[in-house]
């Protein structure tokens, strides 16, 4: 991020002349000083958009088309309806805002091509970076008592969320408070994207994964994060680069995080047929989520009071516990039966996807994201993400024998249909299009496919033939590997991009020479984090609604870099070991 450019953008935003109606001209009369109607939307407006930090940047940012009194009134009437109607018509409310959203032009990063040094870095330098990442995770745990991740709001929104997708979200979400926040965040996007404030709120960056800057990071804990921290620490132990004390500390951390995933974050649900399952919730109840008191209140005011379990957190937690050799009985549950209840069947239960942000892909065979709580809550509606489906496959492969998947026709059919969903996605090339994904980057899809592929390869030959008789996994491997080698590492990367590239290359059997660009990127930026962290925080995953919310953190970067470097190290040592 260019600090001078951000400062210049801030100066222009603060000193600009007001030339048209602003966000506050629209919203202040509707939401400030009113006691009637839905109290949440007014509280949300005061907390998120009318706060003292944002108001100076946007107080002069106007839209010329709102000089038209008919258009101005249409937007204001929509906001009044959202505030006052007992049963709002969200499609009608969203229509004038959707028209405005389509006037902003946002683009995903387009990194330039670059030529990295061809020579592979020294093994000693790779080892030093692995130790630095391992030390960072151990020290963070010692300070905090857990390994945090952070949420960061980017008010410019996601480049893929155009007016049509906005309306799909507004009508498909279930919670009124979540609809409120989606409505107002997306209205604000227009004023930000068409003013100098855009350069402050959405500065350009190097690579693909978005950096996260400190002032807007909300620290918290989730089983989803702990699951990947477990995998990283297992990689650290396997590398043999830690001291005996480091190894003992890592094992204690793994045990604690496994318990957090399987016990603290456990929740009972039932399928539509009444079958009970223990699953893992996206955010454990206080105080386990570790929000500060301030941010816990902000979270409530913004409409994020209810979280429900999800298929991804459940899959990753059970997978990590399996890898850590946990004996908890929850692992014995045939989760594939639960996933079958959430599998889309074209012409049958396809309307299960109520928030079709990525409806350019064929959902048939895919597993949706959110699991109904025991109380029947599903505030986020439901969506379907391809990378999540890789995690479902991966946990099924790790527990294939335990869950008797091959021996049970219905379970085998469920897995095969997820595999076919992935086949169509990759064969069409859609896996490389950001519009195909809800929570992840295409580059992360590649890394996660690598994890899934390794779990598949570990199956016995009979199981592999039963699940994939047509060689789909090998075909996907070649397409994904080609994308990583020809696109990802051929362009300018940041550290997180490079870590994802190494994970994909290491798991998918990439040629040794292709490791060099990502290794040089990581090693040349070692120390960029400053202070206690070897690397900066970057986007790991995101939500596109109610605005672009990134999740990551310095510890997340260290974990992914550690996993990537450990795989690269193993690949570099393999020729030596074979010789």
XYZ file of C-alpha atoms in Angstrom:
579
model
C 0.000 0.000 0.000
C 1.347 3.436 -0.970
C 1.023 5.643 2.118
C 1.677 8.846 0.134
C -1.104 8.041 -2.334
C -3.474 7.285 0.547
C -2.554 10.594 2.194
C -3.194 12.413 -1.075
C -6.576 10.733 -1.468
C -7.487 11.644 2.119
C -6.513 15.279 1.505
C -8.648 15.442 -1.643
C -11.618 13.848 0.134
C -11.382 16.243 3.089
C -10.954 19.399 1.007
C -13.317 18.626 -1.897
C -16.222 20.969 -2.655
C -19.672 19.536 -2.171
C -21.396 19.492 -5.551
C -24.271 16.989 -5.174
C -26.414 15.252 -2.532
C -24.349 13.023 -0.235
C -24.955 9.819 1.711
C -25.720 11.922 4.769
C -28.189 14.146 2.920
C -30.066 10.936 2.083
C -29.780 9.077 5.346
C -29.535 11.512 8.272
C -33.203 12.589 8.068
C -34.278 8.938 7.831
C -32.190 7.355 10.578
C -31.160 10.023 13.073
C -33.614 11.064 15.774
C -36.324 8.543 14.856
C -37.740 6.231 17.515
C -40.297 4.338 15.413
C -39.793 1.503 12.932
C -37.052 -1.127 13.048
C -34.577 0.057 15.715
C -31.700 -1.984 14.294
C -31.326 -0.154 10.981
C -30.977 3.216 12.708
C -28.481 1.819 15.189
C -26.541 0.221 12.343
C -26.405 3.503 10.433
C -25.074 5.400 13.448
C -22.459 2.741 14.203
C -21.136 1.958 10.742
C -21.727 4.889 8.380
C -22.408 7.998 10.469
C -19.458 7.471 12.791
C -16.885 10.246 13.361
C -14.150 8.404 11.429
C -16.059 7.913 8.155
C -18.228 11.042 8.062
C -15.382 13.513 7.328
C -14.272 11.410 4.331
C -17.771 11.232 2.808
C -19.433 14.459 3.923
C -18.754 16.100 0.540
C -18.923 12.998 -1.676
C -22.089 13.441 -3.723
C -23.801 11.799 -6.683
C -24.876 14.192 -9.459
C -27.837 12.021 -10.500
C -29.390 12.635 -7.079
C -29.982 16.253 -8.102
C -32.974 14.695 -9.866
C -35.686 14.979 -7.178
C -37.540 11.921 -8.486
C -34.479 9.722 -8.201
C -33.486 11.186 -4.832
C -36.978 10.553 -3.498
C -37.015 6.968 -4.821
C -33.860 6.128 -2.847
C -35.065 7.880 0.299
C -38.484 6.185 0.105
C -36.724 2.827 -0.166
C -34.777 3.589 3.009
C -37.941 4.662 4.818
C -39.649 1.417 3.789
C -36.688 -0.584 5.111
C -37.029 1.294 8.392
C -40.803 1.301 8.838
C -42.463 -1.577 6.979
C -43.401 -4.580 9.081
C -42.809 -6.890 6.083
C -40.527 -4.963 3.716
C -40.560 -5.677 -0.013
C -36.797 -6.076 -0.260
C -36.731 -6.417 -4.045
C -38.516 -3.067 -4.404
C -36.366 -1.474 -1.705
C -33.176 -2.665 -3.334
C -34.034 -1.685 -6.920
C -32.980 2.008 -6.832
C -29.832 1.154 -4.872
C -28.942 -1.609 -7.353
C -29.076 0.950 -10.178
C -26.577 3.106 -8.319
C -24.288 0.155 -7.567
C -23.977 -0.531 -11.275
C -22.459 2.931 -11.768
C -19.240 2.022 -9.921
C -16.486 0.086 -11.670
C -14.386 -2.110 -9.430
C -11.734 -4.508 -10.680
C -9.850 -7.392 -9.154
C -6.073 -6.995 -8.918
C -4.185 -7.603 -12.150
C -0.600 -8.185 -11.110
C 2.018 -7.547 -13.789
C 4.209 -10.344 -15.077
C 7.582 -10.695 -13.440
C 10.721 -12.768 -13.815
C 11.912 -14.299 -10.560
C 15.469 -15.484 -9.959
C 15.787 -18.945 -11.482
C 18.067 -20.298 -8.783
C 16.390 -22.104 -5.894
C 17.104 -20.433 -2.540
C 19.406 -22.102 -0.039
C 17.831 -24.775 2.151
C 19.265 -23.016 5.216
C 17.260 -19.873 4.365
C 14.074 -21.907 3.963
C 14.725 -23.577 7.309
C 15.228 -20.182 8.978
C 11.901 -18.927 7.614
C 10.090 -22.070 8.822
C 11.566 -21.568 12.297
C 10.536 -17.904 12.264
C 6.930 -18.865 11.450
C 6.912 -21.637 14.048
C 8.357 -19.317 16.689
C 5.739 -16.695 15.863
C 2.883 -19.170 16.402
C 4.363 -20.472 19.654
C 4.976 -16.972 21.019
C 1.545 -15.721 20.016
C -0.029 -18.636 21.866
C 2.095 -17.882 24.918
C 0.940 -14.234 24.903
C -2.738 -14.720 24.052
C -3.630 -18.218 25.237
C -4.889 -18.949 21.697
C -3.946 -18.172 18.098
C -6.075 -15.271 16.884
C -7.367 -14.326 13.488
C -8.771 -10.942 12.559
C -11.760 -9.588 10.652
C -11.373 -6.438 8.592
C -14.102 -4.442 6.813
C -13.427 -3.020 3.348
C -16.348 -0.677 2.701
C -15.726 -0.526 -1.050
C -17.294 -3.987 -1.249
C -16.394 -6.888 -3.494
C -15.759 -6.325 -7.193
C -18.095 -9.212 -8.061
C -21.060 -7.811 -6.137
C -22.910 -5.831 -8.808
C -26.504 -4.667 -8.675
C -27.919 -8.064 -9.637
C -25.891 -9.900 -6.991
C -26.853 -7.260 -4.423
C -30.544 -7.909 -5.067
C -29.958 -11.670 -4.867
C -28.364 -11.191 -1.450
C -30.953 -8.743 -0.189
C -33.855 -11.040 -1.060
C -32.127 -14.305 -0.115
C -30.748 -13.502 3.332
C -33.040 -14.507 6.192
C -32.174 -12.090 8.993
C -33.693 -8.600 8.852
C -30.654 -7.120 10.571
C -28.387 -8.752 7.986
C -30.560 -7.354 5.204
C -30.316 -3.917 6.833
C -26.534 -4.021 6.925
C -26.333 -5.297 3.338
C -28.615 -2.488 2.174
C -26.722 0.343 3.862
C -23.206 -0.947 3.247
C -23.954 -1.272 -0.450
C -25.495 2.179 -0.645
C -22.333 3.596 0.945
C -20.181 1.732 -1.608
C -21.451 4.006 -4.363
C -20.479 7.218 -2.584
C -17.076 5.764 -1.675
C -16.333 4.313 -5.110
C -17.122 7.573 -6.892
C -15.120 9.877 -4.625
C -11.488 10.427 -3.550
C -12.314 8.410 -0.417
C -11.945 5.287 -2.575
C -8.176 5.763 -2.541
C -8.157 5.775 1.273
C -10.546 2.899 1.856
C -9.417 0.711 -1.047
C -5.732 1.421 -1.803
C -3.968 -0.648 -4.444
C -1.741 -3.513 -3.361
C 0.819 -6.006 -4.614
C -0.376 -9.468 -5.685
C -3.831 -11.033 -5.366
C -4.643 -11.589 -1.663
C -5.605 -8.264 -0.114
C -3.430 -6.964 2.743
C -5.247 -6.163 5.980
C -4.272 -2.965 7.735
C -4.318 -2.687 11.484
C -6.839 0.059 12.374
C -9.882 -2.003 11.373
C -8.957 -5.476 12.532
C -11.225 -7.297 14.986
C -9.457 -10.098 16.844
C -11.355 -13.310 17.554
C -11.149 -17.114 17.634
C -12.970 -19.749 15.594
C -12.763 -23.509 15.210
C -12.203 -22.977 11.488
C -8.994 -21.080 12.196
C -7.854 -23.544 14.842
C -8.260 -26.408 12.391
C -5.720 -24.866 10.014
C -3.405 -23.866 12.832
C -3.407 -27.544 13.831
C -2.336 -28.539 10.309
C 0.433 -25.916 10.330
C 1.779 -27.085 13.682
C 1.694 -30.707 12.543
C 3.804 -29.589 9.573
C 6.194 -27.790 11.916
C 6.615 -30.915 14.030
C 7.072 -33.072 10.930
C 9.799 -30.754 9.611
C 11.992 -31.589 12.613
C 13.194 -27.967 12.783
C 11.815 -27.170 16.212
C 13.631 -27.788 19.475
C 12.318 -30.508 21.818
C 10.661 -27.743 23.856
C 9.066 -26.346 20.691
C 7.698 -29.762 19.799
C 6.221 -30.283 23.261
C 4.624 -26.831 23.178
C 3.210 -27.465 19.683
C 1.645 -30.744 20.819
C 0.018 -29.015 23.794
C -1.378 -26.350 21.468
C -2.721 -29.003 19.088
C -4.455 -30.785 21.955
C -6.020 -27.551 23.201
C -7.190 -26.493 19.740
C -8.600 -29.947 19.032
C -10.652 -29.665 22.217
C -11.785 -26.171 21.238
C -12.959 -27.493 17.866
C -14.647 -30.670 19.043
C -16.000 -29.705 22.460
C -16.184 -25.928 22.953
C -17.524 -25.298 19.442
C -19.737 -28.378 19.258
C -23.436 -27.954 18.557
C -26.284 -30.434 18.113
C -28.477 -30.167 15.005
C -31.049 -32.332 13.264
C -31.645 -33.021 9.607
C -35.056 -32.420 8.057
C -35.780 -36.094 8.767
C -34.962 -35.582 12.456
C -31.616 -37.400 12.491
C -29.302 -35.841 15.132
C -25.704 -34.809 14.400
C -23.031 -33.027 16.376
C -21.465 -30.318 14.215
C -19.047 -27.424 14.695
C -20.350 -23.880 14.910
C -18.779 -21.018 12.997
C -18.327 -18.882 16.098
C -18.389 -20.266 19.623
C -20.520 -18.334 22.125
C -18.882 -15.740 24.418
C -16.424 -15.718 26.036
C -14.857 -18.433 23.837
C -14.890 -16.310 20.679
C -12.480 -13.927 22.463
C -14.002 -10.684 21.182
C -13.131 -7.625 23.237
C -16.092 -6.047 25.036
C -15.983 -3.105 22.621
C -16.061 -5.204 19.463
C -18.648 -7.583 20.922
C -20.963 -4.568 21.245
C -20.089 -3.344 17.747
C -20.766 -6.827 16.343
C -24.202 -6.821 17.962
C -24.997 -3.323 16.669
C -23.991 -4.309 13.146
C -26.406 -7.239 13.138
C -24.026 -10.156 13.602
C -25.595 -11.430 16.800
C -26.484 -14.956 15.647
C -24.029 -17.440 14.162
C -24.952 -20.935 13.064
C -22.860 -24.016 12.287
C -21.565 -24.530 8.785
C -20.416 -27.413 6.634
C -16.911 -25.987 6.147
C -16.005 -25.411 9.807
C -17.356 -28.865 10.600
C -15.352 -30.537 7.817
C -12.067 -28.765 8.592
C -12.369 -29.331 12.336
C -13.062 -33.056 11.946
C -10.244 -33.347 9.391
C -7.733 -31.624 11.686
C -8.802 -33.778 14.628
C -8.421 -36.894 12.468
C -4.898 -35.842 11.484
C -4.096 -35.173 15.160
C -5.232 -38.742 16.008
C -8.093 -37.592 18.226
C -10.266 -40.346 19.702
C -13.301 -38.132 20.280
C -16.489 -40.054 19.346
C -17.690 -37.144 17.178
C -15.278 -38.350 14.492
C -17.148 -41.664 14.265
C -20.314 -39.916 13.070
C -20.793 -40.530 9.338
C -20.926 -36.832 8.504
C -21.408 -37.714 4.854
C -25.042 -38.492 5.775
C -25.495 -34.945 7.070
C -23.842 -33.507 3.970
C -26.189 -35.539 1.787
C -29.088 -33.646 3.371
C -27.462 -30.375 2.225
C -26.568 -31.537 -1.301
C -28.190 -29.718 -4.215
C -30.142 -31.755 -6.723
C -31.162 -29.944 -9.898
C -34.916 -29.887 -10.282
C -35.400 -31.068 -6.697
C -33.998 -29.000 -3.870
C -32.025 -26.492 -5.998
C -33.864 -23.564 -4.302
C -31.847 -24.502 -1.196
C -29.355 -21.913 -2.490
C -31.173 -18.719 -1.505
C -28.206 -16.363 -2.036
C -26.928 -17.335 -5.523
C -24.027 -14.881 -5.755
C -22.135 -17.276 -8.056
C -24.981 -18.675 -10.147
C -22.769 -18.710 -13.239
C -21.716 -22.211 -12.102
C -23.793 -25.396 -12.026
C -24.658 -26.162 -8.383
C -25.820 -29.745 -8.986
C -24.034 -32.116 -6.590
C -22.557 -29.326 -4.461
C -23.001 -28.962 -0.704
C -24.379 -25.653 0.587
C -22.650 -23.683 3.337
C -24.889 -23.149 6.341
C -26.485 -25.752 8.613
C -29.790 -24.966 10.300
C -29.380 -24.617 14.058
C -31.556 -26.685 16.358
C -33.814 -23.615 16.640
C -34.110 -23.500 12.851
C -32.008 -20.349 12.483
C -30.212 -19.592 9.227
C -29.586 -15.830 9.224
C -27.328 -15.861 6.174
C -29.779 -17.772 3.987
C -27.667 -20.299 2.088
C -25.039 -20.220 -0.608
C -22.689 -22.704 -2.241
C -18.912 -22.376 -2.517
C -16.650 -24.706 -4.558
C -13.713 -24.550 -2.116
C -15.953 -25.550 0.770
C -16.860 -28.631 -1.239
C -13.168 -29.576 -1.456
C -13.043 -29.525 2.338
C -16.065 -31.830 2.469
C -14.352 -34.257 0.094
C -11.089 -34.072 2.032
C -12.670 -35.012 5.370
C -14.609 -37.815 3.660
C -11.390 -39.255 2.201
C -9.627 -39.095 5.576
C -12.519 -40.996 7.151
C -13.534 -43.119 4.172
C -13.101 -46.471 5.912
C -14.442 -45.272 9.271
C -17.644 -43.975 7.661
C -17.937 -46.999 5.315
C -18.416 -44.703 2.327
C -17.485 -47.202 -0.389
C -19.611 -49.939 1.181
C -22.711 -47.734 1.524
C -24.348 -46.903 -1.851
C -26.009 -43.664 -0.719
C -22.771 -42.348 0.781
C -20.726 -43.310 -2.258
C -23.279 -41.608 -4.506
C -23.054 -38.399 -2.426
C -19.259 -38.304 -2.736
C -19.322 -39.078 -6.455
C -21.767 -36.256 -7.066
C -19.474 -33.771 -5.275
C -16.580 -35.037 -7.403
C -18.676 -34.497 -10.534
C -19.536 -30.981 -9.370
C -15.784 -30.273 -9.162
C -15.170 -31.920 -12.545
C -17.619 -29.598 -14.310
C -16.258 -26.554 -12.512
C -12.641 -27.213 -13.515
C -13.373 -28.504 -17.030
C -15.199 -25.255 -17.792
C -12.330 -23.160 -16.434
C -14.723 -21.514 -13.955
C -12.518 -22.487 -10.995
C -10.119 -19.675 -12.081
C -12.870 -17.032 -12.166
C -13.389 -15.097 -8.929
C -17.132 -14.880 -9.686
C -17.387 -18.648 -9.155
C -16.372 -18.330 -5.504
C -18.195 -16.895 -2.503
C -15.657 -17.051 0.343
C -12.287 -17.702 -1.282
C -9.864 -16.674 -4.000
C -9.281 -18.982 -6.992
C -5.653 -19.237 -5.786
C -6.867 -20.633 -2.485
C -9.052 -23.117 -4.343
C -5.838 -24.426 -5.938
C -4.113 -24.852 -2.568
C -7.162 -26.536 -1.042
C -7.474 -28.868 -4.006
C -3.893 -29.887 -3.228
C -4.905 -30.856 0.322
C -7.890 -32.768 -1.044
C -5.799 -34.533 -3.695
C -3.287 -35.793 -1.119
C -6.112 -37.217 1.014
C -7.558 -38.920 -2.075
C -4.166 -40.398 -3.036
C -3.843 -41.902 0.452
C -6.903 -44.128 -0.125
C -6.409 -47.739 -1.112
C -6.724 -48.551 -4.798
C -10.180 -50.121 -4.497
C -11.579 -47.015 -2.786
C -10.000 -44.693 -5.366
C -11.510 -46.703 -8.228
C -14.936 -46.745 -6.576
C -14.950 -42.989 -5.961
C -13.278 -41.867 -9.168
C -13.496 -44.538 -11.879
C -12.974 -41.990 -14.667
C -9.774 -40.363 -13.410
C -11.366 -37.006 -12.599
C -8.849 -36.190 -9.878
C -5.893 -36.580 -12.191
C -7.557 -34.374 -14.811
C -8.252 -31.684 -12.198
C -4.683 -31.956 -10.900
C -3.270 -31.168 -14.334
C -5.588 -28.177 -14.887
C -4.946 -26.696 -11.449
C -1.202 -27.263 -11.691
C -1.117 -25.561 -15.089
C -2.984 -22.563 -13.658
C -0.551 -22.230 -10.749
C 2.525 -22.580 -12.975
C 1.346 -20.471 -15.915
C -0.679 -17.787 -14.120
C -0.108 -17.486 -10.389
C 3.685 -17.732 -10.117
C 4.205 -15.958 -13.453
C 2.751 -12.733 -12.013
C 3.910 -10.480 -9.218
C 2.941 -12.098 -5.906
C 2.716 -11.136 -2.279
C 3.671 -13.483 0.540
C 0.246 -15.076 0.936
C -0.094 -15.699 -2.809
C 3.327 -17.361 -2.734
C 2.377 -19.567 0.215
C -0.749 -20.766 -1.619
C 1.336 -21.479 -4.728
C 3.784 -23.600 -2.719
C 0.974 -25.560 -1.067
C -0.537 -26.354 -4.468
C 2.823 -27.178 -6.077
C 3.927 -29.326 -3.153
C 0.746 -31.364 -2.942
C 0.224 -31.707 -6.696
C 3.747 -32.721 -7.652
C 4.924 -29.547 -9.365
C 8.384 -29.495 -10.931
C 11.144 -28.245 -8.635
C 11.985 -25.247 -10.847
C 8.476 -23.865 -10.354
C 9.006 -23.506 -6.604
C 11.689 -20.824 -7.020
C 9.485 -17.733 -7.700
C 7.267 -18.323 -4.660
C 10.256 -19.150 -2.441
C 12.068 -15.959 -3.472
C 8.932 -13.904 -2.849
C 8.549 -15.243 0.685
C 12.202 -15.082 1.681
C 12.695 -11.571 0.281
C 9.793 -10.297 2.394
C 10.746 -12.049 5.632
C 10.542 -9.382 8.328
C 7.861 -7.300 6.564
C 5.512 -7.823 9.516
C 7.681 -5.798 11.840
C 7.718 -6.270 15.585
C 6.591 -9.729 16.618
C 5.383 -11.101 13.261
C 7.618 -12.203 10.386
C 4.943 -11.316 7.793
C 1.975 -9.008 7.349
C -1.686 -9.962 7.528
C -3.386 -10.881 4.237
C -6.790 -11.998 3.030
C -7.369 -15.684 3.740
C -11.106 -15.813 3.207
C -13.886 -13.281 2.916
C -17.588 -12.615 2.968
C -19.107 -10.667 0.087
C -22.122 -9.631 2.171
C -22.998 -7.360 3.845
C -19.775 -5.842 2.493
C -16.288 -7.162 1.802
C -15.200 -8.613 5.157
C -11.733 -10.136 5.106
C -10.400 -12.696 7.563
C -6.712 -13.277 8.099
C -3.941 -12.064 10.350
C -0.186 -12.262 10.928
C -0.583 -15.663 12.574
C -2.615 -16.897 9.602
C 0.131 -15.774 7.227
C 2.751 -17.539 9.345
C 0.677 -20.727 9.351
C 0.219 -20.801 5.570
C 3.813 -19.820 4.862
C 4.964 -22.559 7.230
C 2.825 -25.141 5.442
C 4.024 -23.981 2.028
C 7.705 -23.888 2.967
C 7.534 -27.286 4.682
C 6.123 -28.820 1.487
C 8.755 -27.075 -0.636
C 11.495 -28.278 1.693
C 10.243 -31.835 1.416
C 10.197 -31.599 -2.391
C 13.731 -30.181 -2.461
C 15.039 -32.908 -0.173
C 13.348 -35.730 -2.070
C 15.960 -36.020 -4.862
C 18.678 -36.072 -2.200
C 16.909 -38.800 -0.242
C 16.323 -40.856 -3.394
C 19.994 -40.534 -4.348
